[in-house]
């Protein structure tokens, strides 16, 4: 779907959820070559800057909740095609953050692009806060009872942190290259905006790093708890097996078809049998309680 906005110094063409006809229009009407369109179609395209003869191609990644992916908190590429008097933004999914950019923030192509990068950095910080809430909720649930669901939620969050870190670092690299392009940051407002975007991206990098370390610590703690619980359960089962073996051995011994002590005295044999069994069970239970296994 094409949405065109006429601005003071350039035109903005926003293409969201493009279909085959939209890509044909980009190729025929806007003279975008086939290789560029192929890159736009790739959901795994990494942030980069390419300088073509008639236009620049800027690809950045922004965070999104993607229910079609195995990782819910995912990132998607946003392609920005910049020509002399036009900026074309193309995204496979709907990019809501573009709606947040005010008309006053679109005074020039350069400031508009820097604002896009700035708002993307802000959206990373917002998503990271939501992910951290999810981690804390899973942590509280695991403290009450360790279940597979919460552990899988933590694994999904860890995957999201990895994707976010790759997207943020890629966007930082793109911003570095844009600042080196001659004439891109040519006003004080653009320079200030580029610095603000850099600060937000740096903050997002620090937040991802700290949250990743915290998540790693939580996972290691609960892995240790699971191992300790497993060892305790195995020890309990082993000691119960020992306890149950004692009467089995004694009964089996007296059940053999051989002459046994006191066999002719039925009452005495039973008393001796019970005494020996209770004595051995007492020793076994004493050792178990002393070692606090049960």
PDB file of C-alpha atoms in Angstrom:
ATOM      1  CA  UNK A   1       0.000   0.000   0.000  1.00  0.00           C
ATOM      2  CA  UNK A   2       1.426   3.349  -1.101  1.00  0.00           C
ATOM      3  CA  UNK A   3       0.909   6.470   1.027  1.00  0.00           C
ATOM      4  CA  UNK A   4       2.424   9.690  -0.311  1.00  0.00           C
ATOM      5  CA  UNK A   5       2.973  12.863   1.712  1.00  0.00           C
ATOM      6  CA  UNK A   6       4.069  16.105   0.054  1.00  0.00           C
ATOM      7  CA  UNK A   7       6.451  18.015   2.305  1.00  0.00           C
ATOM      8  CA  UNK A   8       8.255  21.323   1.989  1.00  0.00           C
ATOM      9  CA  UNK A   9      11.546  20.090   0.558  1.00  0.00           C
ATOM     10  CA  UNK A  10      10.780  16.498  -0.460  1.00  0.00           C
ATOM     11  CA  UNK A  11       8.050  13.879  -0.900  1.00  0.00           C
ATOM     12  CA  UNK A  12       7.693  10.909   1.421  1.00  0.00           C
ATOM     13  CA  UNK A  13       6.355   7.651  -0.036  1.00  0.00           C
ATOM     14  CA  UNK A  14       5.539   5.042   2.605  1.00  0.00           C
ATOM     15  CA  UNK A  15       5.026   1.468   1.365  1.00  0.00           C
ATOM     16  CA  UNK A  16       3.646  -0.879   4.019  1.00  0.00           C
ATOM     17  CA  UNK A  17       2.766  -4.553   3.607  1.00  0.00           C
ATOM     18  CA  UNK A  18       3.748  -4.445  -0.089  1.00  0.00           C
ATOM     19  CA  UNK A  19       2.435  -6.995  -2.557  1.00  0.00           C
ATOM     20  CA  UNK A  20       3.692  -7.983  -6.004  1.00  0.00           C
ATOM     21  CA  UNK A  21       2.014  -4.999  -7.677  1.00  0.00           C
ATOM     22  CA  UNK A  22       3.652  -2.581  -5.243  1.00  0.00           C
ATOM     23  CA  UNK A  23       7.098  -3.939  -6.061  1.00  0.00           C
ATOM     24  CA  UNK A  24       6.370  -3.672  -9.778  1.00  0.00           C
ATOM     25  CA  UNK A  25       5.400  -0.034  -9.227  1.00  0.00           C
ATOM     26  CA  UNK A  26       8.661   0.602  -7.361  1.00  0.00           C
ATOM     27  CA  UNK A  27      10.570  -0.883 -10.260  1.00  0.00           C
ATOM     28  CA  UNK A  28       8.723   0.822 -13.132  1.00  0.00           C
ATOM     29  CA  UNK A  29       7.579   4.166 -11.728  1.00  0.00           C
ATOM     30  CA  UNK A  30      10.296   4.896  -9.169  1.00  0.00           C
ATOM     31  CA  UNK A  31      13.160   3.204 -11.073  1.00  0.00           C
ATOM     32  CA  UNK A  32      14.288   0.978  -8.190  1.00  0.00           C
ATOM     33  CA  UNK A  33      16.435  -1.855  -9.544  1.00  0.00           C
ATOM     34  CA  UNK A  34      15.611  -5.527  -9.071  1.00  0.00           C
ATOM     35  CA  UNK A  35      18.532  -6.240  -6.701  1.00  0.00           C
ATOM     36  CA  UNK A  36      17.378  -3.540  -4.296  1.00  0.00           C
ATOM     37  CA  UNK A  37      13.831  -4.906  -4.348  1.00  0.00           C
ATOM     38  CA  UNK A  38      15.197  -8.409  -3.691  1.00  0.00           C
ATOM     39  CA  UNK A  39      17.011  -7.061  -0.615  1.00  0.00           C
ATOM     40  CA  UNK A  40      13.823  -5.375   0.593  1.00  0.00           C
ATOM     41  CA  UNK A  41      11.981  -8.698   0.369  1.00  0.00           C
ATOM     42  CA  UNK A  42      14.563 -10.473   2.556  1.00  0.00           C
ATOM     43  CA  UNK A  43      13.297 -10.598   6.195  1.00  0.00           C
ATOM     44  CA  UNK A  44      16.838 -11.334   7.432  1.00  0.00           C
ATOM     45  CA  UNK A  45      18.477  -8.363   5.695  1.00  0.00           C
ATOM     46  CA  UNK A  46      20.957  -6.728   8.050  1.00  0.00           C
ATOM     47  CA  UNK A  47      21.403  -2.960   8.576  1.00  0.00           C
ATOM     48  CA  UNK A  48      23.622  -1.362   5.955  1.00  0.00           C
ATOM     49  CA  UNK A  49      24.104   1.627   3.682  1.00  0.00           C
ATOM     50  CA  UNK A  50      24.519   1.387  -0.082  1.00  0.00           C
ATOM     51  CA  UNK A  51      25.190   4.256  -2.461  1.00  0.00           C
ATOM     52  CA  UNK A  52      23.680   3.688  -5.901  1.00  0.00           C
ATOM     53  CA  UNK A  53      23.944   6.003  -8.919  1.00  0.00           C
ATOM     54  CA  UNK A  54      20.549   7.692  -8.485  1.00  0.00           C
ATOM     55  CA  UNK A  55      19.691   6.955  -4.858  1.00  0.00           C
ATOM     56  CA  UNK A  56      20.919   5.734  -1.476  1.00  0.00           C
ATOM     57  CA  UNK A  57      19.594   2.569   0.191  1.00  0.00           C
ATOM     58  CA  UNK A  58      19.522   2.620   3.990  1.00  0.00           C
ATOM     59  CA  UNK A  59      18.380  -0.520   5.804  1.00  0.00           C
ATOM     60  CA  UNK A  60      17.803  -0.468   9.563  1.00  0.00           C
ATOM     61  CA  UNK A  61      16.078  -2.966  11.856  1.00  0.00           C
ATOM     62  CA  UNK A  62      13.339  -2.097  14.331  1.00  0.00           C
ATOM     63  CA  UNK A  63      11.706  -4.212  17.089  1.00  0.00           C
ATOM     64  CA  UNK A  64       8.320  -5.757  16.465  1.00  0.00           C
ATOM     65  CA  UNK A  65       6.013  -8.355  17.995  1.00  0.00           C
ATOM     66  CA  UNK A  66       5.898 -10.958  15.246  1.00  0.00           C
ATOM     67  CA  UNK A  67       3.435 -13.777  15.939  1.00  0.00           C
ATOM     68  CA  UNK A  68       4.446 -15.552  12.726  1.00  0.00           C
ATOM     69  CA  UNK A  69       7.996 -16.092  13.981  1.00  0.00           C
ATOM     70  CA  UNK A  70       9.295 -18.664  16.466  1.00  0.00           C
ATOM     71  CA  UNK A  71      10.552 -15.717  18.526  1.00  0.00           C
ATOM     72  CA  UNK A  72       7.630 -13.431  19.417  1.00  0.00           C
ATOM     73  CA  UNK A  73       9.757 -10.337  20.170  1.00  0.00           C
ATOM     74  CA  UNK A  74      11.497 -10.058  16.840  1.00  0.00           C
ATOM     75  CA  UNK A  75      13.112  -7.420  14.598  1.00  0.00           C
ATOM     76  CA  UNK A  76      12.179  -6.446  11.051  1.00  0.00           C
ATOM     77  CA  UNK A  77      14.121  -4.545   8.376  1.00  0.00           C
ATOM     78  CA  UNK A  78      12.990  -1.077   7.322  1.00  0.00           C
ATOM     79  CA  UNK A  79      14.320   0.015   3.929  1.00  0.00           C
ATOM     80  CA  UNK A  80      14.793   3.737   3.264  1.00  0.00           C
ATOM     81  CA  UNK A  81      15.444   4.737  -0.347  1.00  0.00           C
ATOM     82  CA  UNK A  82      16.659   8.319  -0.696  1.00  0.00           C
ATOM     83  CA  UNK A  83      16.726  10.159  -4.010  1.00  0.00           C
ATOM     84  CA  UNK A  84      17.112  13.845  -4.899  1.00  0.00           C
ATOM     85  CA  UNK A  85      13.646  14.988  -3.874  1.00  0.00           C
ATOM     86  CA  UNK A  86      12.054  11.862  -2.486  1.00  0.00           C
ATOM     87  CA  UNK A  87      12.290   9.447   0.466  1.00  0.00           C
ATOM     88  CA  UNK A  88      10.706   6.003   0.094  1.00  0.00           C
ATOM     89  CA  UNK A  89      10.254   3.801   3.157  1.00  0.00           C
ATOM     90  CA  UNK A  90       9.431   0.143   2.553  1.00  0.00           C
ATOM     91  CA  UNK A  91       8.588  -2.378   5.248  1.00  0.00           C
ATOM     92  CA  UNK A  92       7.243  -5.929   4.985  1.00  0.00           C
ATOM     93  CA  UNK A  93       5.205  -5.340   8.157  1.00  0.00           C
ATOM     94  CA  UNK A  94       3.423  -2.220   9.336  1.00  0.00           C
ATOM     95  CA  UNK A  95       5.952   0.127  10.962  1.00  0.00           C
ATOM     96  CA  UNK A  96       3.917   2.062  13.534  1.00  0.00           C
ATOM     97  CA  UNK A  97       6.823   4.210  14.683  1.00  0.00           C
ATOM     98  CA  UNK A  98       6.727   6.107  11.383  1.00  0.00           C
ATOM     99  CA  UNK A  99       3.335   7.506  12.455  1.00  0.00           C
ATOM    100  CA  UNK A 100       4.966   9.089  15.518  1.00  0.00           C
ATOM    101  CA  UNK A 101       7.214  11.362  13.485  1.00  0.00           C
ATOM    102  CA  UNK A 102       5.659  14.831  13.439  1.00  0.00           C
ATOM    103  CA  UNK A 103       5.461  17.008  10.364  1.00  0.00           C
ATOM    104  CA  UNK A 104       7.834  19.515  11.989  1.00  0.00           C
ATOM    105  CA  UNK A 105      10.434  16.732  12.203  1.00  0.00           C
ATOM    106  CA  UNK A 106      10.398  16.253   8.415  1.00  0.00           C
ATOM    107  CA  UNK A 107      11.977  19.550   7.430  1.00  0.00           C
ATOM    108  CA  UNK A 108      14.641  17.822   5.322  1.00  0.00           C
ATOM    109  CA  UNK A 109      15.416  14.345   4.064  1.00  0.00           C
ATOM    110  CA  UNK A 110      18.429  14.044   6.362  1.00  0.00           C
ATOM    111  CA  UNK A 111      16.571  15.094   9.529  1.00  0.00           C
ATOM    112  CA  UNK A 112      13.664  12.834   8.643  1.00  0.00           C
ATOM    113  CA  UNK A 113      15.982   9.809   8.350  1.00  0.00           C
ATOM    114  CA  UNK A 114      17.781  10.693  11.582  1.00  0.00           C
ATOM    115  CA  UNK A 115      14.409  10.972  13.307  1.00  0.00           C
ATOM    116  CA  UNK A 116      13.524   7.480  12.060  1.00  0.00           C
ATOM    117  CA  UNK A 117      16.717   6.102  13.593  1.00  0.00           C
ATOM    118  CA  UNK A 118      16.027   8.028  16.824  1.00  0.00           C
ATOM    119  CA  UNK A 119      12.487   6.670  17.152  1.00  0.00           C
ATOM    120  CA  UNK A 120      13.723   3.153  16.412  1.00  0.00           C
ATOM    121  CA  UNK A 121      16.232   3.481  19.261  1.00  0.00           C
ATOM    122  CA  UNK A 122      13.414   4.635  21.558  1.00  0.00           C
ATOM    123  CA  UNK A 123      11.264   1.671  20.527  1.00  0.00           C
ATOM    124  CA  UNK A 124      14.105  -0.714  21.428  1.00  0.00           C
ATOM    125  CA  UNK A 125      14.236   0.787  24.928  1.00  0.00           C
ATOM    126  CA  UNK A 126      10.464   0.500  25.308  1.00  0.00           C
ATOM    127  CA  UNK A 127      10.419  -3.116  24.156  1.00  0.00           C
ATOM    128  CA  UNK A 128      13.334  -3.966  26.453  1.00  0.00           C
ATOM    129  CA  UNK A 129      11.384  -2.682  29.455  1.00  0.00           C
ATOM    130  CA  UNK A 130       8.457  -4.907  28.500  1.00  0.00           C
ATOM    131  CA  UNK A 131      10.768  -7.891  28.095  1.00  0.00           C
ATOM    132  CA  UNK A 132      12.299  -7.225  31.510  1.00  0.00           C
ATOM    133  CA  UNK A 133       8.822  -7.263  33.066  1.00  0.00           C
ATOM    134  CA  UNK A 134       8.281 -10.654  31.469  1.00  0.00           C
ATOM    135  CA  UNK A 135      11.569 -11.914  32.914  1.00  0.00           C
ATOM    136  CA  UNK A 136      10.652 -10.725  36.418  1.00  0.00           C
ATOM    137  CA  UNK A 137       7.198 -12.347  36.148  1.00  0.00           C
ATOM    138  CA  UNK A 138       8.763 -15.661  35.104  1.00  0.00           C
ATOM    139  CA  UNK A 139      11.279 -15.365  37.934  1.00  0.00           C
ATOM    140  CA  UNK A 140       8.505 -14.925  40.528  1.00  0.00           C
ATOM    141  CA  UNK A 141       6.623 -17.906  39.084  1.00  0.00           C
ATOM    142  CA  UNK A 142       9.759 -20.071  39.149  1.00  0.00           C
ATOM    143  CA  UNK A 143      10.412 -19.170  42.773  1.00  0.00           C
ATOM    144  CA  UNK A 144       7.058 -20.711  43.659  1.00  0.00           C
ATOM    145  CA  UNK A 145       7.304 -23.723  41.364  1.00  0.00           C
ATOM    146  CA  UNK A 146       9.749 -24.649  38.607  1.00  0.00           C
ATOM    147  CA  UNK A 147       7.790 -25.379  35.456  1.00  0.00           C
ATOM    148  CA  UNK A 148       8.721 -25.856  31.816  1.00  0.00           C
ATOM    149  CA  UNK A 149       6.582 -22.926  30.594  1.00  0.00           C
ATOM    150  CA  UNK A 150       8.495 -20.270  32.549  1.00  0.00           C
ATOM    151  CA  UNK A 151      11.840 -21.742  31.525  1.00  0.00           C
ATOM    152  CA  UNK A 152      10.804 -21.643  27.854  1.00  0.00           C
ATOM    153  CA  UNK A 153       9.672 -18.018  28.303  1.00  0.00           C
ATOM    154  CA  UNK A 154      13.145 -17.138  29.592  1.00  0.00           C
ATOM    155  CA  UNK A 155      14.711 -18.904  26.607  1.00  0.00           C
ATOM    156  CA  UNK A 156      12.517 -16.885  24.223  1.00  0.00           C
ATOM    157  CA  UNK A 157      13.500 -13.646  25.949  1.00  0.00           C
ATOM    158  CA  UNK A 158      17.166 -14.610  25.658  1.00  0.00           C
ATOM    159  CA  UNK A 159      16.719 -15.133  21.910  1.00  0.00           C
ATOM    160  CA  UNK A 160      15.021 -11.720  21.682  1.00  0.00           C
ATOM    161  CA  UNK A 161      17.950 -10.069  23.486  1.00  0.00           C
ATOM    162  CA  UNK A 162      20.319 -11.601  20.924  1.00  0.00           C
ATOM    163  CA  UNK A 163      18.216 -10.289  18.011  1.00  0.00           C
ATOM    164  CA  UNK A 164      17.915  -6.845  19.626  1.00  0.00           C
ATOM    165  CA  UNK A 165      21.652  -6.575  20.202  1.00  0.00           C
ATOM    166  CA  UNK A 166      22.361  -7.452  16.556  1.00  0.00           C
ATOM    167  CA  UNK A 167      19.782  -4.909  15.342  1.00  0.00           C
ATOM    168  CA  UNK A 168      21.037  -2.117  17.603  1.00  0.00           C
ATOM    169  CA  UNK A 169      24.679  -2.638  16.659  1.00  0.00           C
ATOM    170  CA  UNK A 170      23.760  -2.700  12.993  1.00  0.00           C
ATOM    171  CA  UNK A 171      21.842   0.581  13.340  1.00  0.00           C
ATOM    172  CA  UNK A 172      24.829   2.165  15.085  1.00  0.00           C
ATOM    173  CA  UNK A 173      27.048   1.126  12.163  1.00  0.00           C
ATOM    174  CA  UNK A 174      24.558   2.657   9.702  1.00  0.00           C
ATOM    175  CA  UNK A 175      24.497   5.910  11.684  1.00  0.00           C
ATOM    176  CA  UNK A 176      28.310   6.012  11.655  1.00  0.00           C
ATOM    177  CA  UNK A 177      28.353   5.636   7.869  1.00  0.00           C
ATOM    178  CA  UNK A 178      25.651   8.271   7.362  1.00  0.00           C
ATOM    179  CA  UNK A 179      27.634  10.827   9.353  1.00  0.00           C
ATOM    180  CA  UNK A 180      30.618  10.191   7.086  1.00  0.00           C
ATOM    181  CA  UNK A 181      28.584  10.801   3.917  1.00  0.00           C
ATOM    182  CA  UNK A 182      29.427  14.273   2.656  1.00  0.00           C
ATOM    183  CA  UNK A 183      26.595  16.736   3.128  1.00  0.00           C
ATOM    184  CA  UNK A 184      24.341  14.428   5.129  1.00  0.00           C
ATOM    185  CA  UNK A 185      24.814  16.112   8.521  1.00  0.00           C
ATOM    186  CA  UNK A 186      25.040  19.676   7.243  1.00  0.00           C
ATOM    187  CA  UNK A 187      23.095  21.678   9.842  1.00  0.00           C
ATOM    188  CA  UNK A 188      23.369  22.090  13.586  1.00  0.00           C
ATOM    189  CA  UNK A 189      19.906  20.599  14.036  1.00  0.00           C
ATOM    190  CA  UNK A 190      20.906  17.507  12.067  1.00  0.00           C
ATOM    191  CA  UNK A 191      24.130  17.172  14.084  1.00  0.00           C
ATOM    192  CA  UNK A 192      22.200  17.452  17.356  1.00  0.00           C
ATOM    193  CA  UNK A 193      19.643  14.923  16.169  1.00  0.00           C
ATOM    194  CA  UNK A 194      22.389  12.493  15.123  1.00  0.00           C
ATOM    195  CA  UNK A 195      23.952  12.846  18.586  1.00  0.00           C
ATOM    196  CA  UNK A 196      20.583  12.214  20.269  1.00  0.00           C
ATOM    197  CA  UNK A 197      20.076   9.092  18.162  1.00  0.00           C
ATOM    198  CA  UNK A 198      23.572   7.896  19.048  1.00  0.00           C
ATOM    199  CA  UNK A 199      22.908   8.419  22.761  1.00  0.00           C
ATOM    200  CA  UNK A 200      19.636   6.468  22.579  1.00  0.00           C
ATOM    201  CA  UNK A 201      21.315   3.614  20.695  1.00  0.00           C
ATOM    202  CA  UNK A 202      24.180   3.551  23.211  1.00  0.00           C
ATOM    203  CA  UNK A 203      21.679   3.428  26.064  1.00  0.00           C
ATOM    204  CA  UNK A 204      19.799   0.597  24.343  1.00  0.00           C
ATOM    205  CA  UNK A 205      23.083  -1.314  23.965  1.00  0.00           C
ATOM    206  CA  UNK A 206      23.844  -0.915  27.684  1.00  0.00           C
ATOM    207  CA  UNK A 207      20.315  -1.989  28.645  1.00  0.00           C
ATOM    208  CA  UNK A 208      20.472  -5.128  26.476  1.00  0.00           C
ATOM    209  CA  UNK A 209      23.875  -6.006  27.940  1.00  0.00           C
ATOM    210  CA  UNK A 210      22.761  -5.555  31.563  1.00  0.00           C
ATOM    211  CA  UNK A 211      19.443  -7.387  31.022  1.00  0.00           C
ATOM    212  CA  UNK A 212      21.264 -10.251  29.275  1.00  0.00           C
ATOM    213  CA  UNK A 213      23.654 -10.606  32.218  1.00  0.00           C
ATOM    214  CA  UNK A 214      20.759 -10.564  34.676  1.00  0.00           C
ATOM    215  CA  UNK A 215      18.874 -13.182  32.652  1.00  0.00           C
ATOM    216  CA  UNK A 216      21.974 -15.364  32.471  1.00  0.00           C
ATOM    217  CA  UNK A 217      22.353 -15.147  36.258  1.00  0.00           C
ATOM    218  CA  UNK A 218      18.680 -16.098  36.770  1.00  0.00           C
ATOM    219  CA  UNK A 219      19.001 -19.080  34.431  1.00  0.00           C
ATOM    220  CA  UNK A 220      22.185 -20.314  36.107  1.00  0.00           C
ATOM    221  CA  UNK A 221      20.563 -20.005  39.542  1.00  0.00           C
ATOM    222  CA  UNK A 222      17.505 -22.043  38.578  1.00  0.00           C
ATOM    223  CA  UNK A 223      19.645 -24.587  36.738  1.00  0.00           C
ATOM    224  CA  UNK A 224      21.577 -25.082  39.986  1.00  0.00           C
ATOM    225  CA  UNK A 225      18.311 -25.419  41.914  1.00  0.00           C
ATOM    226  CA  UNK A 226      17.019 -28.008  39.427  1.00  0.00           C
ATOM    227  CA  UNK A 227      20.266 -30.000  39.695  1.00  0.00           C
ATOM    228  CA  UNK A 228      20.163 -29.875  43.484  1.00  0.00           C
ATOM    229  CA  UNK A 229      16.530 -31.017  43.545  1.00  0.00           C
ATOM    230  CA  UNK A 230      17.324 -33.844  41.127  1.00  0.00           C
ATOM    231  CA  UNK A 231      20.259 -35.024  43.272  1.00  0.00           C
ATOM    232  CA  UNK A 232      18.124 -34.859  46.412  1.00  0.00           C
ATOM    233  CA  UNK A 233      15.351 -36.903  44.796  1.00  0.00           C
ATOM    234  CA  UNK A 234      17.832 -39.507  43.561  1.00  0.00           C
ATOM    235  CA  UNK A 235      19.341 -39.777  47.056  1.00  0.00           C
ATOM    236  CA  UNK A 236      15.882 -40.199  48.574  1.00  0.00           C
ATOM    237  CA  UNK A 237      14.951 -42.923  46.120  1.00  0.00           C
ATOM    238  CA  UNK A 238      18.267 -44.695  46.777  1.00  0.00           C
ATOM    239  CA  UNK A 239      17.800 -44.641  50.572  1.00  0.00           C
ATOM    240  CA  UNK A 240      14.202 -45.855  50.301  1.00  0.00           C
ATOM    241  CA  UNK A 241      15.457 -48.727  48.165  1.00  0.00           C
ATOM    242  CA  UNK A 242      17.989 -49.575  50.885  1.00  0.00           C
ATOM    243  CA  UNK A 243      15.272 -49.471  53.556  1.00  0.00           C
ATOM    244  CA  UNK A 244      12.972 -51.736  51.555  1.00  0.00           C
ATOM    245  CA  UNK A 245      15.781 -54.172  50.768  1.00  0.00           C
ATOM    246  CA  UNK A 246      16.405 -54.932  54.486  1.00  0.00           C
ATOM    247  CA  UNK A 247      13.149 -56.840  55.191  1.00  0.00           C
ATOM    248  CA  UNK A 248      13.294 -58.426  51.746  1.00  0.00           C
ATOM    249  CA  UNK A 249      16.734 -59.915  52.450  1.00  0.00           C
ATOM    250  CA  UNK A 250      15.730 -61.219  55.868  1.00  0.00           C
ATOM    251  CA  UNK A 251      12.442 -62.713  54.685  1.00  0.00           C
ATOM    252  CA  UNK A 252      14.184 -64.232  51.705  1.00  0.00           C
ATOM    253  CA  UNK A 253      16.835 -65.807  53.947  1.00  0.00           C
ATOM    254  CA  UNK A 254      14.262 -67.391  56.214  1.00  0.00           C
ATOM    255  CA  UNK A 255      12.269 -68.544  53.220  1.00  0.00           C
ATOM    256  CA  UNK A 256      15.094 -70.713  51.843  1.00  0.00           C
ATOM    257  CA  UNK A 257      14.633 -74.506  51.893  1.00  0.00           C
ATOM    258  CA  UNK A 258      17.574 -75.127  54.285  1.00  0.00           C
ATOM    259  CA  UNK A 259      17.913 -75.770  57.985  1.00  0.00           C
ATOM    260  CA  UNK A 260      17.976 -72.416  59.814  1.00  0.00           C
ATOM    261  CA  UNK A 261      18.774 -71.486  63.418  1.00  0.00           C
ATOM    262  CA  UNK A 262      15.817 -71.754  65.803  1.00  0.00           C
ATOM    263  CA  UNK A 263      13.643 -73.167  63.017  1.00  0.00           C
ATOM    264  CA  UNK A 264      12.123 -75.677  65.413  1.00  0.00           C
ATOM    265  CA  UNK A 265      11.063 -72.882  67.737  1.00  0.00           C
ATOM    266  CA  UNK A 266       8.509 -70.992  65.676  1.00  0.00           C
ATOM    267  CA  UNK A 267       7.809 -68.154  68.118  1.00  0.00           C
ATOM    268  CA  UNK A 268      11.520 -67.597  68.844  1.00  0.00           C
ATOM    269  CA  UNK A 269      12.390 -67.495  65.139  1.00  0.00           C
ATOM    270  CA  UNK A 270       9.700 -64.882  64.466  1.00  0.00           C
ATOM    271  CA  UNK A 271      10.934 -62.749  67.365  1.00  0.00           C
ATOM    272  CA  UNK A 272      14.523 -62.992  66.179  1.00  0.00           C
ATOM    273  CA  UNK A 273      13.433 -62.133  62.632  1.00  0.00           C
ATOM    274  CA  UNK A 274      11.526 -59.053  63.778  1.00  0.00           C
ATOM    275  CA  UNK A 275      14.361 -57.964  66.074  1.00  0.00           C
ATOM    276  CA  UNK A 276      16.988 -58.175  63.349  1.00  0.00           C
ATOM    277  CA  UNK A 277      14.756 -56.390  60.824  1.00  0.00           C
ATOM    278  CA  UNK A 278      13.893 -53.560  63.258  1.00  0.00           C
ATOM    279  CA  UNK A 279      17.553 -53.224  64.246  1.00  0.00           C
ATOM    280  CA  UNK A 280      18.741 -52.929  60.639  1.00  0.00           C
ATOM    281  CA  UNK A 281      15.922 -50.559  59.756  1.00  0.00           C
ATOM    282  CA  UNK A 282      16.793 -48.454  62.786  1.00  0.00           C
ATOM    283  CA  UNK A 283      20.434 -48.186  61.696  1.00  0.00           C
ATOM    284  CA  UNK A 284      19.375 -47.275  58.145  1.00  0.00           C
ATOM    285  CA  UNK A 285      16.918 -44.606  59.316  1.00  0.00           C
ATOM    286  CA  UNK A 286      19.449 -43.202  61.796  1.00  0.00           C
ATOM    287  CA  UNK A 287      22.018 -42.760  59.025  1.00  0.00           C
ATOM    288  CA  UNK A 288      19.447 -41.174  56.725  1.00  0.00           C
ATOM    289  CA  UNK A 289      18.172 -38.699  59.336  1.00  0.00           C
ATOM    290  CA  UNK A 290      21.723 -37.859  60.421  1.00  0.00           C
ATOM    291  CA  UNK A 291      22.675 -36.974  56.840  1.00  0.00           C
ATOM    292  CA  UNK A 292      19.328 -35.167  56.288  1.00  0.00           C
ATOM    293  CA  UNK A 293      18.644 -37.018  53.071  1.00  0.00           C
ATOM    294  CA  UNK A 294      14.906 -37.472  53.632  1.00  0.00           C
TER     295      UNK A 294
END
